[in-house]
CSV table of C-alpha atoms and ligand atoms in Angstrom, one decimal:
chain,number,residue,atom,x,y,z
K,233,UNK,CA,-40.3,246.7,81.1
K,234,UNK,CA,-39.1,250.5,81.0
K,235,UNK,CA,-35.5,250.4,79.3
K,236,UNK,CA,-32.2,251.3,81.0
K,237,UNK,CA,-31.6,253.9,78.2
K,238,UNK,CA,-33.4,256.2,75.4
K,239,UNK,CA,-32.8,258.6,72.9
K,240,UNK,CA,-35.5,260.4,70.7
K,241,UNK,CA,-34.6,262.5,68.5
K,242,UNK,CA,-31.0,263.0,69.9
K,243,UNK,CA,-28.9,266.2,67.8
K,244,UNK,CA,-25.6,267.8,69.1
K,245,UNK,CA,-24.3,270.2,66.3
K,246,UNK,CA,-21.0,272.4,66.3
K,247,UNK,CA,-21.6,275.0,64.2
K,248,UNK,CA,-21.9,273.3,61.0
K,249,UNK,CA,-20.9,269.8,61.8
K,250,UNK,CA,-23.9,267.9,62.6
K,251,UNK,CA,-21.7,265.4,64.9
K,252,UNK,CA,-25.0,263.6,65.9
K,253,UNK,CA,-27.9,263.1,63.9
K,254,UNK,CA,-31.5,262.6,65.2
K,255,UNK,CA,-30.5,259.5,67.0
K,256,UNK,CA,-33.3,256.9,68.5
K,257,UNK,CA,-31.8,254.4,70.6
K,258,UNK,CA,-32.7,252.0,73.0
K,259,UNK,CA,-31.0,250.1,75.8
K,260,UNK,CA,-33.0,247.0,77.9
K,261,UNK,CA,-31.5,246.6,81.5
K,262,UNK,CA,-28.8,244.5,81.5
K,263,UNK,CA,-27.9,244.6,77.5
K,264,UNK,CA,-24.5,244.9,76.9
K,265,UNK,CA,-24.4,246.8,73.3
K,266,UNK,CA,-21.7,247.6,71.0
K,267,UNK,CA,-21.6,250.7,68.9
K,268,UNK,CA,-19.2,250.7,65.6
K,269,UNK,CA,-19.1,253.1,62.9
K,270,UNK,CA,-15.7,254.9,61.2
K,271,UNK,CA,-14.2,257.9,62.2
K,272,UNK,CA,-15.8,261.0,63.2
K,273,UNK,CA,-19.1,259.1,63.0
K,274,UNK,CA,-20.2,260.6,66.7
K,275,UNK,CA,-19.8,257.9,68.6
K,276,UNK,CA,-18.0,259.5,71.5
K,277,UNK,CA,-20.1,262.5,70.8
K,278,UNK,CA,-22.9,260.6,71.3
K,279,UNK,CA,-21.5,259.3,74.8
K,280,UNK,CA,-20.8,263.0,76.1
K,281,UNK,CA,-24.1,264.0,75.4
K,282,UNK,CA,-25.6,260.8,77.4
K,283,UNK,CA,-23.0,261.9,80.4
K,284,UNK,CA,-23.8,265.6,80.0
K,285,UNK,CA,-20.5,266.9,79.5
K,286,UNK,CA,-22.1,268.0,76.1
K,287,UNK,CA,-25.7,269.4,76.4
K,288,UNK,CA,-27.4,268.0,72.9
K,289,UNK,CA,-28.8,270.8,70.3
K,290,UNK,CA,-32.5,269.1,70.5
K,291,UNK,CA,-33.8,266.1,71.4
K,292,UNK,CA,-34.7,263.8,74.3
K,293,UNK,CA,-32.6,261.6,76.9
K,294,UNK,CA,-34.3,259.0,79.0
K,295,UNK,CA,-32.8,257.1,81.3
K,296,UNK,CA,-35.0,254.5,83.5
K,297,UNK,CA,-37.4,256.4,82.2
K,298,UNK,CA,-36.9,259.7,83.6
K,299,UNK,CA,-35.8,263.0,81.5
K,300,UNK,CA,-31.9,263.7,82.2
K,301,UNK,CA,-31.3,265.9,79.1
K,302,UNK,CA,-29.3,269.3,79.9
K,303,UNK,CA,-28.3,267.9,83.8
K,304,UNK,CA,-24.5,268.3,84.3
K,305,UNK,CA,-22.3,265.5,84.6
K,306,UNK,CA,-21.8,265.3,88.2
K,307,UNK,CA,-26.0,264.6,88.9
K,308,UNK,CA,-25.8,262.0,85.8
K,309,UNK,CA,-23.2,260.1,86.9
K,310,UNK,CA,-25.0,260.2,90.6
K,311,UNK,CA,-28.0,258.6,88.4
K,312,UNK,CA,-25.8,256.0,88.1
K,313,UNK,CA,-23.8,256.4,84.2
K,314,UNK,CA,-20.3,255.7,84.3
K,315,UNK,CA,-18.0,256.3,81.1
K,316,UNK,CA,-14.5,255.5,80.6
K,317,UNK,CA,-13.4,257.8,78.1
K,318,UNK,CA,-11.4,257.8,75.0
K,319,UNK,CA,-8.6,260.0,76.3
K,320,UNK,CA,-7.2,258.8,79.8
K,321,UNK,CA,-8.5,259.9,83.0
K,322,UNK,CA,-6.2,258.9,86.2
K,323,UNK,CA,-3.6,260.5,88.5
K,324,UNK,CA,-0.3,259.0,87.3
K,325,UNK,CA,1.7,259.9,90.5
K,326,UNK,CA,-1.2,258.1,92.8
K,327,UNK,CA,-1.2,254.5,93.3
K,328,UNK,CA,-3.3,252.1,91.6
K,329,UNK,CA,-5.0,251.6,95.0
K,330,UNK,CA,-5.7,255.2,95.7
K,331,UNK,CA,-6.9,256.2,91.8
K,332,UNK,CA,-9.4,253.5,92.6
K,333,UNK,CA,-10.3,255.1,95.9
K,334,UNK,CA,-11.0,258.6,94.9
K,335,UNK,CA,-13.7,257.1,92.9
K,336,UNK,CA,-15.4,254.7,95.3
K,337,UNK,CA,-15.3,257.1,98.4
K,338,UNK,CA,-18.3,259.4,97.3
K,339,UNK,CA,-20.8,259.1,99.6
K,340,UNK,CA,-19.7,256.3,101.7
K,341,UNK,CA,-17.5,255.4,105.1
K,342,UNK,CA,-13.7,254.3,105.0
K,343,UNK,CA,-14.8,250.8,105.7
K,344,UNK,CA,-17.0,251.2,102.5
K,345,UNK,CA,-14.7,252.8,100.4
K,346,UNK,CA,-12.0,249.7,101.6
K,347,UNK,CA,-14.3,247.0,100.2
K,348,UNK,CA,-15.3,248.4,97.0
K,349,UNK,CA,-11.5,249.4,96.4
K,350,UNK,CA,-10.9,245.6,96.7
K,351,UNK,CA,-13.6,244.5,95.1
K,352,UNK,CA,-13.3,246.7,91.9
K,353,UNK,CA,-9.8,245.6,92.0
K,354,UNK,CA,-10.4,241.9,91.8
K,355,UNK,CA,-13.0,242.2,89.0
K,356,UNK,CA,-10.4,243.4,87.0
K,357,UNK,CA,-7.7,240.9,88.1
K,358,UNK,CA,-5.6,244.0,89.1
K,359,UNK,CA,-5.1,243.5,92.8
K,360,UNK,CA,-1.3,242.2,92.5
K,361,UNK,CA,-0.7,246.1,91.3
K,362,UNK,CA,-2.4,247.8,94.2
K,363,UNK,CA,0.2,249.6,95.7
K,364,UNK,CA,1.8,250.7,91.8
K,365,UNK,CA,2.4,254.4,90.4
K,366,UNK,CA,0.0,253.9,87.6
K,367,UNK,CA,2.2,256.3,86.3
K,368,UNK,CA,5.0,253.5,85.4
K,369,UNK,CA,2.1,250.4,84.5
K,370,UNK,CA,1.8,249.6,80.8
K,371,UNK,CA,-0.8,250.9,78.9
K,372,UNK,CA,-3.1,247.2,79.0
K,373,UNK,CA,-2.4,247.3,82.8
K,374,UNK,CA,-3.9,251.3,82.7
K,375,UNK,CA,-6.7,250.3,80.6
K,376,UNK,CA,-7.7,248.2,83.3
K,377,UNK,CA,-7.1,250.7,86.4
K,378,UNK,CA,-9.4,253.0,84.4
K,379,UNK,CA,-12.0,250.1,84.2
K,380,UNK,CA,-11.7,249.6,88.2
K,381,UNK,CA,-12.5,253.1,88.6
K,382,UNK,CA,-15.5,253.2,86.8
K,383,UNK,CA,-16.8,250.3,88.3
K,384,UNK,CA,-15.9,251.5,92.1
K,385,UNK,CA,-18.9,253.9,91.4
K,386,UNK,CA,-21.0,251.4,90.8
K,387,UNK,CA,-22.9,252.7,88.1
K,388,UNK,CA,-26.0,250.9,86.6
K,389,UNK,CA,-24.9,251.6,82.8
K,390,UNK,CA,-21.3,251.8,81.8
K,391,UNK,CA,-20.0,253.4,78.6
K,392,UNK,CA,-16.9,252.3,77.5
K,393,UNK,CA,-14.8,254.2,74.5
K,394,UNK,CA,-12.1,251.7,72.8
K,395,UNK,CA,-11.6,250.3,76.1
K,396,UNK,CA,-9.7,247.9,74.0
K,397,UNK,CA,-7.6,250.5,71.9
K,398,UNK,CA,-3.3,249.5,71.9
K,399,UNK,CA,-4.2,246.4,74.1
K,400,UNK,CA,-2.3,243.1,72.6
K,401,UNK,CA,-4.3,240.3,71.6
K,402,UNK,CA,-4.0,238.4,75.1
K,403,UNK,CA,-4.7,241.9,77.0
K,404,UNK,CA,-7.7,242.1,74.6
K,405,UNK,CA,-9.2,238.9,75.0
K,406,UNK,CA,-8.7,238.7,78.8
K,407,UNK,CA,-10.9,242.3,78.5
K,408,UNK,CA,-13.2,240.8,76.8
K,409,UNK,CA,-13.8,237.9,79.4
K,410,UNK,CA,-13.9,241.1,81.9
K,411,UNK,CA,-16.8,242.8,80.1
K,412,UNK,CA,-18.8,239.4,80.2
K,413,UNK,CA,-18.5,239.2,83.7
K,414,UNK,CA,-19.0,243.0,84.1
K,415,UNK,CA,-22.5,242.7,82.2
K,416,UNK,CA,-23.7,240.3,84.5
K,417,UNK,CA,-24.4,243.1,86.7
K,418,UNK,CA,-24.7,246.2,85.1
K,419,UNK,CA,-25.2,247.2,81.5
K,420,UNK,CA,-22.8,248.4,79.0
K,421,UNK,CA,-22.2,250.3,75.8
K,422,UNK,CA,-18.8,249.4,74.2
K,423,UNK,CA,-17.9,251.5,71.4
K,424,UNK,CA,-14.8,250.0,69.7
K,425,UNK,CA,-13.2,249.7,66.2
K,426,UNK,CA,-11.4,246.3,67.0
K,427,UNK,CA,-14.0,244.1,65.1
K,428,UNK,CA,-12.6,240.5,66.6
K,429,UNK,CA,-13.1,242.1,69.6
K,430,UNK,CA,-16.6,243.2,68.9
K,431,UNK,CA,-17.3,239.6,68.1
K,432,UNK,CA,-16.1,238.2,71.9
K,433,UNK,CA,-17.9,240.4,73.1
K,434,UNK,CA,-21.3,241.3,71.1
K,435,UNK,CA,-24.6,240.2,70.7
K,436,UNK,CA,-26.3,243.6,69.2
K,437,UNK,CA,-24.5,245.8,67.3
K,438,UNK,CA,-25.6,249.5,66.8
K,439,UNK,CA,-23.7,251.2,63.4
K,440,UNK,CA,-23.0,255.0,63.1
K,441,UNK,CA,-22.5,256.8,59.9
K,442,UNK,CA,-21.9,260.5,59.6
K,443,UNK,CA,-23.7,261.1,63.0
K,444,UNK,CA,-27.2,258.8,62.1
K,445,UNK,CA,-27.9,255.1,63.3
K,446,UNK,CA,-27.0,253.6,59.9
K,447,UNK,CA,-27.5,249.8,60.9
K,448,UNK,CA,-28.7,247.8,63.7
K,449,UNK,CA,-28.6,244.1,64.3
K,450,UNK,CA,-27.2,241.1,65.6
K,451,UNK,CA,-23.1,240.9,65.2
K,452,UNK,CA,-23.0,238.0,62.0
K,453,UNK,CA,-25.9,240.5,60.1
K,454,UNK,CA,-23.9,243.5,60.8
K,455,UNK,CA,-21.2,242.0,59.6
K,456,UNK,CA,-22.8,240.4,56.6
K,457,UNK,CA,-24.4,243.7,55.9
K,458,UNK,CA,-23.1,245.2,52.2
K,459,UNK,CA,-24.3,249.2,54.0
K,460,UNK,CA,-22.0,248.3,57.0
K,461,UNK,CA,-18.9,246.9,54.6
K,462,UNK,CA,-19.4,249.9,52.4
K,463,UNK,CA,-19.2,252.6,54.8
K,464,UNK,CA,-16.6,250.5,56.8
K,465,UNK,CA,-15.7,247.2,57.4
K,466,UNK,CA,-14.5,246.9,53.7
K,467,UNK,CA,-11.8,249.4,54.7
K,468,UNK,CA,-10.5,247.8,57.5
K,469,UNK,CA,-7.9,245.0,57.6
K,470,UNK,CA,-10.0,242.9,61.0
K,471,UNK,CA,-13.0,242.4,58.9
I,608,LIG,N1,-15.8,269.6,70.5
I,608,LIG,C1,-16.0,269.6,69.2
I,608,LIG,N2,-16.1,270.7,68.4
I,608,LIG,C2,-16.3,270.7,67.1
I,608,LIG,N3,-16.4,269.5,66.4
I,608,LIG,C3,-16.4,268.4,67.1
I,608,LIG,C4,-16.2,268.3,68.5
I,608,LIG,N4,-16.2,267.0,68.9
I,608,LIG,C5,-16.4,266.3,67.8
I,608,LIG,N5,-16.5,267.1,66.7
I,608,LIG,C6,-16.8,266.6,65.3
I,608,LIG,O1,-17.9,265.8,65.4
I,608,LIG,C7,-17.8,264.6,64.5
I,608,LIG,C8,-17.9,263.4,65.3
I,608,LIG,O2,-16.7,263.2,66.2
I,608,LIG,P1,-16.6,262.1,67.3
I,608,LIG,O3,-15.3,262.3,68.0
I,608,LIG,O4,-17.8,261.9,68.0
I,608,LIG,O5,-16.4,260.8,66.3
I,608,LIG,P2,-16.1,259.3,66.7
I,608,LIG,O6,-17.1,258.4,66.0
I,608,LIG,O7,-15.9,259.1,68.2
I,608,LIG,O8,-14.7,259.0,65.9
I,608,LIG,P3,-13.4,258.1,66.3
I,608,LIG,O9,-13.7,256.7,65.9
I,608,LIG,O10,-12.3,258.7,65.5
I,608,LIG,O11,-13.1,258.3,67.8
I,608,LIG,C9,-16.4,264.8,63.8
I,608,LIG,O12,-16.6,265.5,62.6
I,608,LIG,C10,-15.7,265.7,64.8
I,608,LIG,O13,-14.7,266.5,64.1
I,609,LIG,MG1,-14.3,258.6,69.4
């Protein structure tokens, strides 16, 4: 079977700073994969150059097996690559309902566009906020909006970056029973920092360090692994 996702060779440099570093990596359909490493270790470089809003120094992007390096953003996420980014992305003085719409209605009739509002809505358990400025929603309930409008595209790989980031521990793990259900359909890449987290939610684990794939394995190895607690579980209080 083809994977969902590949990199060979995958570079993006700025100026000096090598941000990603000759990167081979491989997604199956329907692998839901988690992607760790400390600070300024590329990891949300590495997921604008797999949406194209960065276009990669050298290297190779596959995905389904078909070349997508250099295309803009707006023909990869057509392909069907959806990311929720690091910094938010919503209208704060739309409802919850119509953020959600703007992103389903591409392509499709009203009636459509109604059913996969709803239906992106209840994945999330969100639809008691429908008709809510996201503008005045706490930052879990955002998080969540934000997740609803990825998914209202329907994409076929979602990238997610600290989807879990100033979420309290109940916000967290109900996210984490979210992603599970997400992955049933559609395959994700989760790059967070939260290492509990990680665990509800991981079964291979892909480590960055200083742009390169340091470590990759199952969760327990990665997190038995004396590279991986040098570079930077050992410096952080979850591990
Ligand atoms: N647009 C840019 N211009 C110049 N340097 C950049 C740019 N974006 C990222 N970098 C550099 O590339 C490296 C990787 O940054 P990146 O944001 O990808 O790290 P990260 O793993 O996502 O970190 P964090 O966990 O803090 O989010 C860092 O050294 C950063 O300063
Ligand atoms: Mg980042």
């Amino acid at each position: 079977m083809k994977p969902l996702l590949e990199t060979r060779n995958l570079v993006m440099r700025f100026g000096g700073v090598t941000a990603v570093n000759e990167v081979d990596f491989l997604l199956e359909e329907g692998e839901l994969r988690c992607l760790i490493g400390p600070n300024g270790a590329g990891k949300s470089t590495f997921f604008k150059c797999l949406t194209g809003q960065y276009i990669p120094t050298a290297g190779e992007i596959l995905f389904r097996g078909k070349p997508i390096t250099g295309l803009n953003s707006h023909d990869i996420a057509r392909l069907g690559v959806g990311i929720k980014t690091q910094v938010p992305n919503v209208f704060n003085g739309l409802s919850v309902q119509e953020n959600i719409w703007v992103s389903a209605r591409r392509g499709r009739t009203p009636r459509m566009t109604a059913r996969i509002v709803e239906e992106a809505m209840a994945r999330v358990g969100i639809a008691d906020l429908a008709a809510r400025a996201v503008g005045e929603l706490a930052h879990g309930q955002r998080q969540l909006v934000e997740l609803a409008i990825v998914l209202a595209a329907e994409p076929a790989l979602i990238l997610l970056d600290e989807p879990a980031a100033g979420m309290t521990h109940e916000e967290t793990e109900r996210l984490a029973a979210i992603i599970r259900e997400i992955n049933r359909t559609q395959a994700l890449i989760v790059v967070e920092h939260d290492m509990q987290f990680v665990r509800m939610i991981a079964r291979k684990v892909t480590v960055f360090h200083q742009g390169a794939v340091l470590v990759e394995d199952d969760v327990e190895a990665v997190m038995r692994d004396a590279r991986v607690r040098d570079v930077y579980l050992g410096k952080r209080v979850a591990a």
